[in-house]
CSV table of C-alpha atoms in Angstrom, one decimal:
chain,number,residue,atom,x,y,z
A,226,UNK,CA,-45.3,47.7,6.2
A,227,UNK,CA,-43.7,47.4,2.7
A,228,UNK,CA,-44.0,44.7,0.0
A,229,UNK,CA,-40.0,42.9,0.2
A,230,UNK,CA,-40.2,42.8,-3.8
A,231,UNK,CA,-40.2,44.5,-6.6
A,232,UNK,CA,-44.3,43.9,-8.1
A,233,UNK,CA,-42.9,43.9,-11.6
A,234,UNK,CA,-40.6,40.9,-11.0
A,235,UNK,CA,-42.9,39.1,-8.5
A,236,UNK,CA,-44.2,36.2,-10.5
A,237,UNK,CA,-47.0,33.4,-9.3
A,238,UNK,CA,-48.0,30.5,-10.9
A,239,UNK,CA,-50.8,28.1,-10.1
A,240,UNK,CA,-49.6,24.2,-9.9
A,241,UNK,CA,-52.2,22.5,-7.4
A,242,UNK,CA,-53.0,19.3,-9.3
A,243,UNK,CA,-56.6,19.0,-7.7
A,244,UNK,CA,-57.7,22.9,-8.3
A,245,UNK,CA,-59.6,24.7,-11.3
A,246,UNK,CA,-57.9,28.3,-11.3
A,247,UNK,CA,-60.2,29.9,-13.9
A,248,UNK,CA,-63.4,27.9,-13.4
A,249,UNK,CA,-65.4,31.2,-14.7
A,250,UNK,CA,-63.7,29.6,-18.2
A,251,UNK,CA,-66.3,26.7,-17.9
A,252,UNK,CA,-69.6,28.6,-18.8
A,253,UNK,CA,-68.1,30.7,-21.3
A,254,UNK,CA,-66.7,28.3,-23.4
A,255,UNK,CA,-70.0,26.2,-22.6
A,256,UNK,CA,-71.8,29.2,-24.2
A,257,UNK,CA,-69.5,29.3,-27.0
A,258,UNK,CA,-69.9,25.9,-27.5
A,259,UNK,CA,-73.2,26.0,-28.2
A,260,UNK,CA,-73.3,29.0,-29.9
A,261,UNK,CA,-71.3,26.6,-32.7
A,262,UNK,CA,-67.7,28.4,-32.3
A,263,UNK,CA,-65.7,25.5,-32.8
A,264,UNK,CA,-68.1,24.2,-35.5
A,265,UNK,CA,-67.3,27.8,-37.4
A,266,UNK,CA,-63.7,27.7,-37.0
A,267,UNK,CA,-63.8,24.3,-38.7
A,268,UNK,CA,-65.6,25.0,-41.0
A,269,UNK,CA,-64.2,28.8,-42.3
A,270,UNK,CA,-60.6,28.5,-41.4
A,271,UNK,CA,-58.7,26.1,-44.3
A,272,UNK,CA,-54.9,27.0,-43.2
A,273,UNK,CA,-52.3,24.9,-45.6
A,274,UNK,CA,-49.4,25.1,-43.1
A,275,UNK,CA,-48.9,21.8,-41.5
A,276,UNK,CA,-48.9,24.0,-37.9
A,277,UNK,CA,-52.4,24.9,-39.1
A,278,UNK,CA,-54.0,22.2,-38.5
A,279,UNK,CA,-57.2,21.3,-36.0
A,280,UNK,CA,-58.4,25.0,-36.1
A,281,UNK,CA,-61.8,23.7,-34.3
A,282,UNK,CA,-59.8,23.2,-31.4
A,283,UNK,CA,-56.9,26.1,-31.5
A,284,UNK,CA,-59.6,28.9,-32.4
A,285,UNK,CA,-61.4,28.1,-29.0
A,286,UNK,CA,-58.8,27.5,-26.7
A,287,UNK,CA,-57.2,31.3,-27.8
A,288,UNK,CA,-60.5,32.7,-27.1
A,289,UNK,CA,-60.3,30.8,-23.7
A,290,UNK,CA,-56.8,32.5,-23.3
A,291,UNK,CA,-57.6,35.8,-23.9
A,292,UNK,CA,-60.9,35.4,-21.7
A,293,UNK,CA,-58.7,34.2,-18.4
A,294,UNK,CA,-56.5,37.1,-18.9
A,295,UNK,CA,-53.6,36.2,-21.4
A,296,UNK,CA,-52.4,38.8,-23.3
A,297,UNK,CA,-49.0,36.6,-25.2
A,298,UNK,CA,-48.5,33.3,-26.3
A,299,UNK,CA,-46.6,32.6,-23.2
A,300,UNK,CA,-49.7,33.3,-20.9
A,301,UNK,CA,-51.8,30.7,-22.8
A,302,UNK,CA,-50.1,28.2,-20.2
A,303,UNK,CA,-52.7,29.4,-17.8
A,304,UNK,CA,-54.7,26.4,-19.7
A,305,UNK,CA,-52.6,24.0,-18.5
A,306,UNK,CA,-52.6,25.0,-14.3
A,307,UNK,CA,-53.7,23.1,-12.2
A,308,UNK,CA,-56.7,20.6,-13.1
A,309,UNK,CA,-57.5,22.4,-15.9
A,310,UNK,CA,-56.7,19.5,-18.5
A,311,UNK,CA,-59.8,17.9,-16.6
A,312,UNK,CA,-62.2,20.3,-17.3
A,313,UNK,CA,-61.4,20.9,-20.9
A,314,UNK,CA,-60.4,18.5,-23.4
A,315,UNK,CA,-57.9,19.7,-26.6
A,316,UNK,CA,-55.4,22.3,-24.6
A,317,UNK,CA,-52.3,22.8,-27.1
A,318,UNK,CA,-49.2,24.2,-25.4
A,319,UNK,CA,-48.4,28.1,-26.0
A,320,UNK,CA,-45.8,27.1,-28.3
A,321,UNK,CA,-48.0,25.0,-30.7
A,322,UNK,CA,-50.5,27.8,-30.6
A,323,UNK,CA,-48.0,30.6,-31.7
A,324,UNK,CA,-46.9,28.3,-34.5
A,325,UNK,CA,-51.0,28.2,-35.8
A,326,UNK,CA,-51.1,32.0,-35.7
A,327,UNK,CA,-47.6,32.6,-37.4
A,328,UNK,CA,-48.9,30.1,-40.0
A,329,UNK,CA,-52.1,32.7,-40.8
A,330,UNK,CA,-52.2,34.5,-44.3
A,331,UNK,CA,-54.2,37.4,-45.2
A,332,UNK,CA,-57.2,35.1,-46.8
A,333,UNK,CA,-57.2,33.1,-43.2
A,334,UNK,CA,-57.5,36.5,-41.5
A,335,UNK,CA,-60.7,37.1,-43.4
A,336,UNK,CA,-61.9,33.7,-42.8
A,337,UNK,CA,-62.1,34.5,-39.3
A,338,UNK,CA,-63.6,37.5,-39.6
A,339,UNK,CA,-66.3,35.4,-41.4
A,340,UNK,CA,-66.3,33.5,-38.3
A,341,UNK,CA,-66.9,36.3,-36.2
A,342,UNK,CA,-69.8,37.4,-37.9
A,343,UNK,CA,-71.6,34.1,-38.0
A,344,UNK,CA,-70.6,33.7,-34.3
A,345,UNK,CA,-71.9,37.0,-32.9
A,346,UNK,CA,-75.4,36.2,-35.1
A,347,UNK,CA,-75.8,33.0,-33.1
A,348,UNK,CA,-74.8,35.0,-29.8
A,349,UNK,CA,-77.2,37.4,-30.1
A,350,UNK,CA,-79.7,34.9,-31.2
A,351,UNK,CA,-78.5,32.8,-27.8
A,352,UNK,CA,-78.8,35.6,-25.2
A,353,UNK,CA,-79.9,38.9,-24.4
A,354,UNK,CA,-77.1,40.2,-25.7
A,355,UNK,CA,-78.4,43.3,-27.4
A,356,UNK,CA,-82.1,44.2,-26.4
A,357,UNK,CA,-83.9,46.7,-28.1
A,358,UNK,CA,-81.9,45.9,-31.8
A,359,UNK,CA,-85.4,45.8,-33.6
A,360,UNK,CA,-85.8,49.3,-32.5
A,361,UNK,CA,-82.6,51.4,-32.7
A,362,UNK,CA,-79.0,50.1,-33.0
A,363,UNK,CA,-75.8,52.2,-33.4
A,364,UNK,CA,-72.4,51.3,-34.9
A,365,UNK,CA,-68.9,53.1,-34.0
A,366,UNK,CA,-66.2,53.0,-35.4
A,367,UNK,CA,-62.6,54.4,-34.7
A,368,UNK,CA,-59.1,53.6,-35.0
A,369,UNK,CA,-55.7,53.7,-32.4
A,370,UNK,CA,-52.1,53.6,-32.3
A,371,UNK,CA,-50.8,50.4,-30.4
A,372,UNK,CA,-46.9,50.8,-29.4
A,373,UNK,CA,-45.2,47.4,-30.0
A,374,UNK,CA,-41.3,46.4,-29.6
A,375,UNK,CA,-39.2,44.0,-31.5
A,376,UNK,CA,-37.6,45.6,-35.0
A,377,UNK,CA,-38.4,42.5,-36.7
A,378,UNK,CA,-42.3,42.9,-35.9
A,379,UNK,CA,-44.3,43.0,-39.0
A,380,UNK,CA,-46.2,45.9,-40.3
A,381,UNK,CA,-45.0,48.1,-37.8
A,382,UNK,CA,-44.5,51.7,-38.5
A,383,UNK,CA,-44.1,55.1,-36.8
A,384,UNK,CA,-47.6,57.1,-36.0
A,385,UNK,CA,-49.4,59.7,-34.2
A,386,UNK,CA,-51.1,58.9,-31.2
A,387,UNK,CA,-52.6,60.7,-28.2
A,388,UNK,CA,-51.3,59.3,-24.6
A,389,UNK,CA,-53.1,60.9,-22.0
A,390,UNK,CA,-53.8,63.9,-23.4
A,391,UNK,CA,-50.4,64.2,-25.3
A,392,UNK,CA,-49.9,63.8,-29.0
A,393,UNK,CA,-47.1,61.5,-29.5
A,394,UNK,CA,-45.1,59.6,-32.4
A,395,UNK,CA,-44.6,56.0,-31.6
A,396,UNK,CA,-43.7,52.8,-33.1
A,397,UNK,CA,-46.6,50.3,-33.5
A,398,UNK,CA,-49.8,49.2,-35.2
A,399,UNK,CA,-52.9,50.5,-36.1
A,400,UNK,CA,-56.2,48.9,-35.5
A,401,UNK,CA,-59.4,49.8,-36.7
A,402,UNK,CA,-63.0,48.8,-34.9
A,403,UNK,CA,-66.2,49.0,-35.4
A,404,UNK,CA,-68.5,48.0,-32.7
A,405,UNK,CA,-72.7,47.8,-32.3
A,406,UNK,CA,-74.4,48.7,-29.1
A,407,UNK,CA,-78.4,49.6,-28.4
A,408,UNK,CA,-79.6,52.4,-25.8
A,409,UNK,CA,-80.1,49.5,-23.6
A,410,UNK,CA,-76.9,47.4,-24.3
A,411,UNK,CA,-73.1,48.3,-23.8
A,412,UNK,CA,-71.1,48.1,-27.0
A,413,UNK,CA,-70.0,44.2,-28.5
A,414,UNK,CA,-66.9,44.5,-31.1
A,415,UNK,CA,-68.7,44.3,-34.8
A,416,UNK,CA,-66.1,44.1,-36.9
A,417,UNK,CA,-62.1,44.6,-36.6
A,418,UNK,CA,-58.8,45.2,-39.0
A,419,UNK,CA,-55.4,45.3,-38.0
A,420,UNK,CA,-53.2,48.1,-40.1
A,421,UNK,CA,-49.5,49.3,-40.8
A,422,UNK,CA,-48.4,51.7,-37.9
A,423,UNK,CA,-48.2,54.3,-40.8
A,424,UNK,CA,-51.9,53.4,-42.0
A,425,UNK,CA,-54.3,57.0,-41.9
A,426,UNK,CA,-57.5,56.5,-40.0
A,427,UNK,CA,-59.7,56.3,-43.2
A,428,UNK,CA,-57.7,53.2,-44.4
A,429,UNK,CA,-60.0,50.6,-45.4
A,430,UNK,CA,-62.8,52.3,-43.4
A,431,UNK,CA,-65.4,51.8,-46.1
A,432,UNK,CA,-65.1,47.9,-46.4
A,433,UNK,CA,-65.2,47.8,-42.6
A,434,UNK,CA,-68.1,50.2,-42.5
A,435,UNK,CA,-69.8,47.4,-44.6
A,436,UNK,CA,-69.0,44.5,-42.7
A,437,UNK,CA,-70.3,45.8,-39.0
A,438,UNK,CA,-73.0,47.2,-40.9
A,439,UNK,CA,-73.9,43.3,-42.5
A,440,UNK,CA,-72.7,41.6,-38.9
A,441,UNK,CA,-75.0,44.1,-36.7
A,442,UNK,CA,-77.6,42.9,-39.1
A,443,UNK,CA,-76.9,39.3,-38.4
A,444,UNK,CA,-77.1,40.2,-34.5
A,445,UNK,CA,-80.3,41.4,-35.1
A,446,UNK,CA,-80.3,45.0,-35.6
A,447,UNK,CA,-83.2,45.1,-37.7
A,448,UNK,CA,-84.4,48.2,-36.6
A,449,UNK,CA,-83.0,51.5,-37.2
A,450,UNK,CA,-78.8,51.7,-37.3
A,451,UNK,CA,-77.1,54.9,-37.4
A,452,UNK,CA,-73.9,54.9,-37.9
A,453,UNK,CA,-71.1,56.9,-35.7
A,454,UNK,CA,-68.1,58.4,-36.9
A,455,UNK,CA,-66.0,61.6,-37.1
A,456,UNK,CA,-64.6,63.6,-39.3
A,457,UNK,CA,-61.6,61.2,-40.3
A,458,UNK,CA,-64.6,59.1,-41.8
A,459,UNK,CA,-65.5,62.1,-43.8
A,460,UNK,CA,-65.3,61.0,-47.3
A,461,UNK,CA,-67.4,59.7,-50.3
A,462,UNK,CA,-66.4,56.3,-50.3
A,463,UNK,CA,-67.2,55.6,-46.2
A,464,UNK,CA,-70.5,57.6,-46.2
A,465,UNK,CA,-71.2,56.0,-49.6
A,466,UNK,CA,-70.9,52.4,-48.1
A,467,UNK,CA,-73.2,53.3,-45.0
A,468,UNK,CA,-76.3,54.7,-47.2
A,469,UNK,CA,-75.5,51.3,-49.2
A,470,UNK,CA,-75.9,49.2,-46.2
A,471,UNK,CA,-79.1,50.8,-45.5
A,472,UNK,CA,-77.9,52.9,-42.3
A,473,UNK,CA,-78.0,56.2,-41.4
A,474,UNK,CA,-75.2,58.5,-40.5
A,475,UNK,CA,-73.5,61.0,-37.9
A,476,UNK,CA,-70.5,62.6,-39.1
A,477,UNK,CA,-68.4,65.9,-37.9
A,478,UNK,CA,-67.6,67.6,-40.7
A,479,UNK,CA,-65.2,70.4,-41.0
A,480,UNK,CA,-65.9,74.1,-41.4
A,481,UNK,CA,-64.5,74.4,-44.3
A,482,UNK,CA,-65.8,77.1,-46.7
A,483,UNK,CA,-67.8,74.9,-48.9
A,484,UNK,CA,-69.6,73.5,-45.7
A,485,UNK,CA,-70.3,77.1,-44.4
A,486,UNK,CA,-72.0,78.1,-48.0
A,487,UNK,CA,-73.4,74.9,-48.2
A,488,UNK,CA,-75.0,75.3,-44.5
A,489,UNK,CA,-75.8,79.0,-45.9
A,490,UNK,CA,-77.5,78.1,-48.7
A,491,UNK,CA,-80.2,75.8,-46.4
A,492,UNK,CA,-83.3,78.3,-46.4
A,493,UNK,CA,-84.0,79.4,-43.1
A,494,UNK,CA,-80.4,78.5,-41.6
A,495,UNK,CA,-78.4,81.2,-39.7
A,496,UNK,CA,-75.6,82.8,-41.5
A,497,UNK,CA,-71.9,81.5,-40.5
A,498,UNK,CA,-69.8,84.6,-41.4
A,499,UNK,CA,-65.9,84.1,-41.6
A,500,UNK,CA,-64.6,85.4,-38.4
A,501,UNK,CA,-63.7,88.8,-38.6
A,502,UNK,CA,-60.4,90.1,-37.2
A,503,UNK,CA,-60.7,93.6,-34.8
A,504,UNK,CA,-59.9,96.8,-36.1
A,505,UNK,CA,-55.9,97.1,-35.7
A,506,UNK,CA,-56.9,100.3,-33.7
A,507,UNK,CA,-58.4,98.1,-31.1
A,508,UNK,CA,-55.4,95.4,-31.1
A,509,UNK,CA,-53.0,95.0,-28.4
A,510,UNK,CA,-49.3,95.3,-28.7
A,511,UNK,CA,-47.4,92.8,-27.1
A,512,UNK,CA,-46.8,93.2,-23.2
A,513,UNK,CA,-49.9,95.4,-23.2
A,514,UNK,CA,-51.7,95.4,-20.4
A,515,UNK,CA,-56.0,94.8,-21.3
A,516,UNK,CA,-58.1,97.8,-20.4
């Protein structure tokens, strides 16, 4: 037995009139609900583009999107299936909501980061969504290479990646994350920046060190937060902004020599000699076969 079509070209839609087709939608946007993250949007996100109005609404039904699956504009139709419309109230078509994000400056972006903050705070004060924050909390944060298509797509650039194990060049952007997690709790995104394709990993890593530091706090990491990062992170201005925010650090550092004299110089630390080459008596010649 064999499937008659291809699976990338098999399409299926959802059109029965009297049938919810994501109905595990209605408790998370119930959550978000009361969690205020309509009330946030409102209230953070001032877009002057006419096509930016009614952001309480537009905000929400994106995060609705994305939660069902949709990964374009075109898939936030998967609102409008079926009796959806009957279960939730304010669905805007997939074209209006392209035209709200297009309409998005730099400023709105960090307006919705604000939102994010304020809305994981009222998560975490909602649920159980990070137990054991009074006690220890850690933050990690990394960056990766997303391959994109379309030549007119902005801020895309050529960078180094690593796809399964092989280091590549493609075209696409860079995002940077930070995100909080407990030895009891799996890892909740803390903060979030979207770069350049060309951007280096350390790229306004200090600013974005501060804000998941100041959003874990608002979660309810009171406790202890140590801070996760390696050695791209390793400079005065990321490790600076962590000891500001009152968090402690793990960094890998490179063996460079002023860290081996520096590790040296600790009293009671073993000694990290340069590696020393073997007498050319003892070396090999090439094609000779080891003793």
């Amino acid at each position: 037995m064999r499937l008659s079509h291809d699976p990338a070209r098999t399409h299926a839609s959802f059109d029965d009139p009297n049938l919810v087709s994501r109905a595990g939608l209605i408790p998370v946007m119930a959550l978000a609900a009361r969690c205020g993250l309509a009330d946030l949007a409102g209230e953070h996100v001032k877009i002057a583009s006419r096509t930016g109005v009614n952001a309480h609404l537009k905000i929400p039904g994106l995060v609705a999107g994305m939660a069902a699956g949709a990964d374009s504009i075109d898939d936030m139709d998967i609102l409008r299936h079926g009796a959806m419309p009957e279960v939730f109230g304010g669905i805007r078509a997939p074209s209006t909501l392209g035209s709200f994000l297009r309409s998005f400056t730099w400023g709105n972006v960090r307006q919705l980061d604000a939102v994010a903050r304020q809305f994981l705070g009222a998560l975490a004060a909602g649920t159980p969504l990070l137990p054991g924050a009074g006690v220890l909390a850690f933050i990690d944060m990394d960056s990766m290479q997303k391959r994109v298509y379309g030549h007119a797509k902005q801020g895309a650039g050529f960078g180094h990646t690593k796809i399964q194990g092989k280091s590549l060049t493609i075209r696409g952007l860079n995002a940077l994350a930070a995100v909080v997690s407990t030895p009891l709790a799996a890892p909740v995104i803390a903060a979030t920046r979207l770069r350049g394709g060309k951007a280096n990993s350390a790229r306004g890593a200090a600013s974005l060190a501060a804000e998941a530091i100041s959003a874990a706090r608002q979660a309810g990491c009171t406790g202890q937060l140590v801070f996760r990062i390696d050695s791209a992170y390793y400079s005065a201005a990321v490790l600076g902004a962590i000891r500001r925010g009152g968090a402690r650090f793990s960094v890998t550092v490179r063996m460079d020599p002023k860290i081996r004299a520096a590790i040296a110089a600790i009293p009671g630390s073993p000694r990290y000699p340069r590696p020393q080459r073997p007498p050319a008596s003892t070396r090999r010649k090439p094609g000779q076969a080891a003793e």
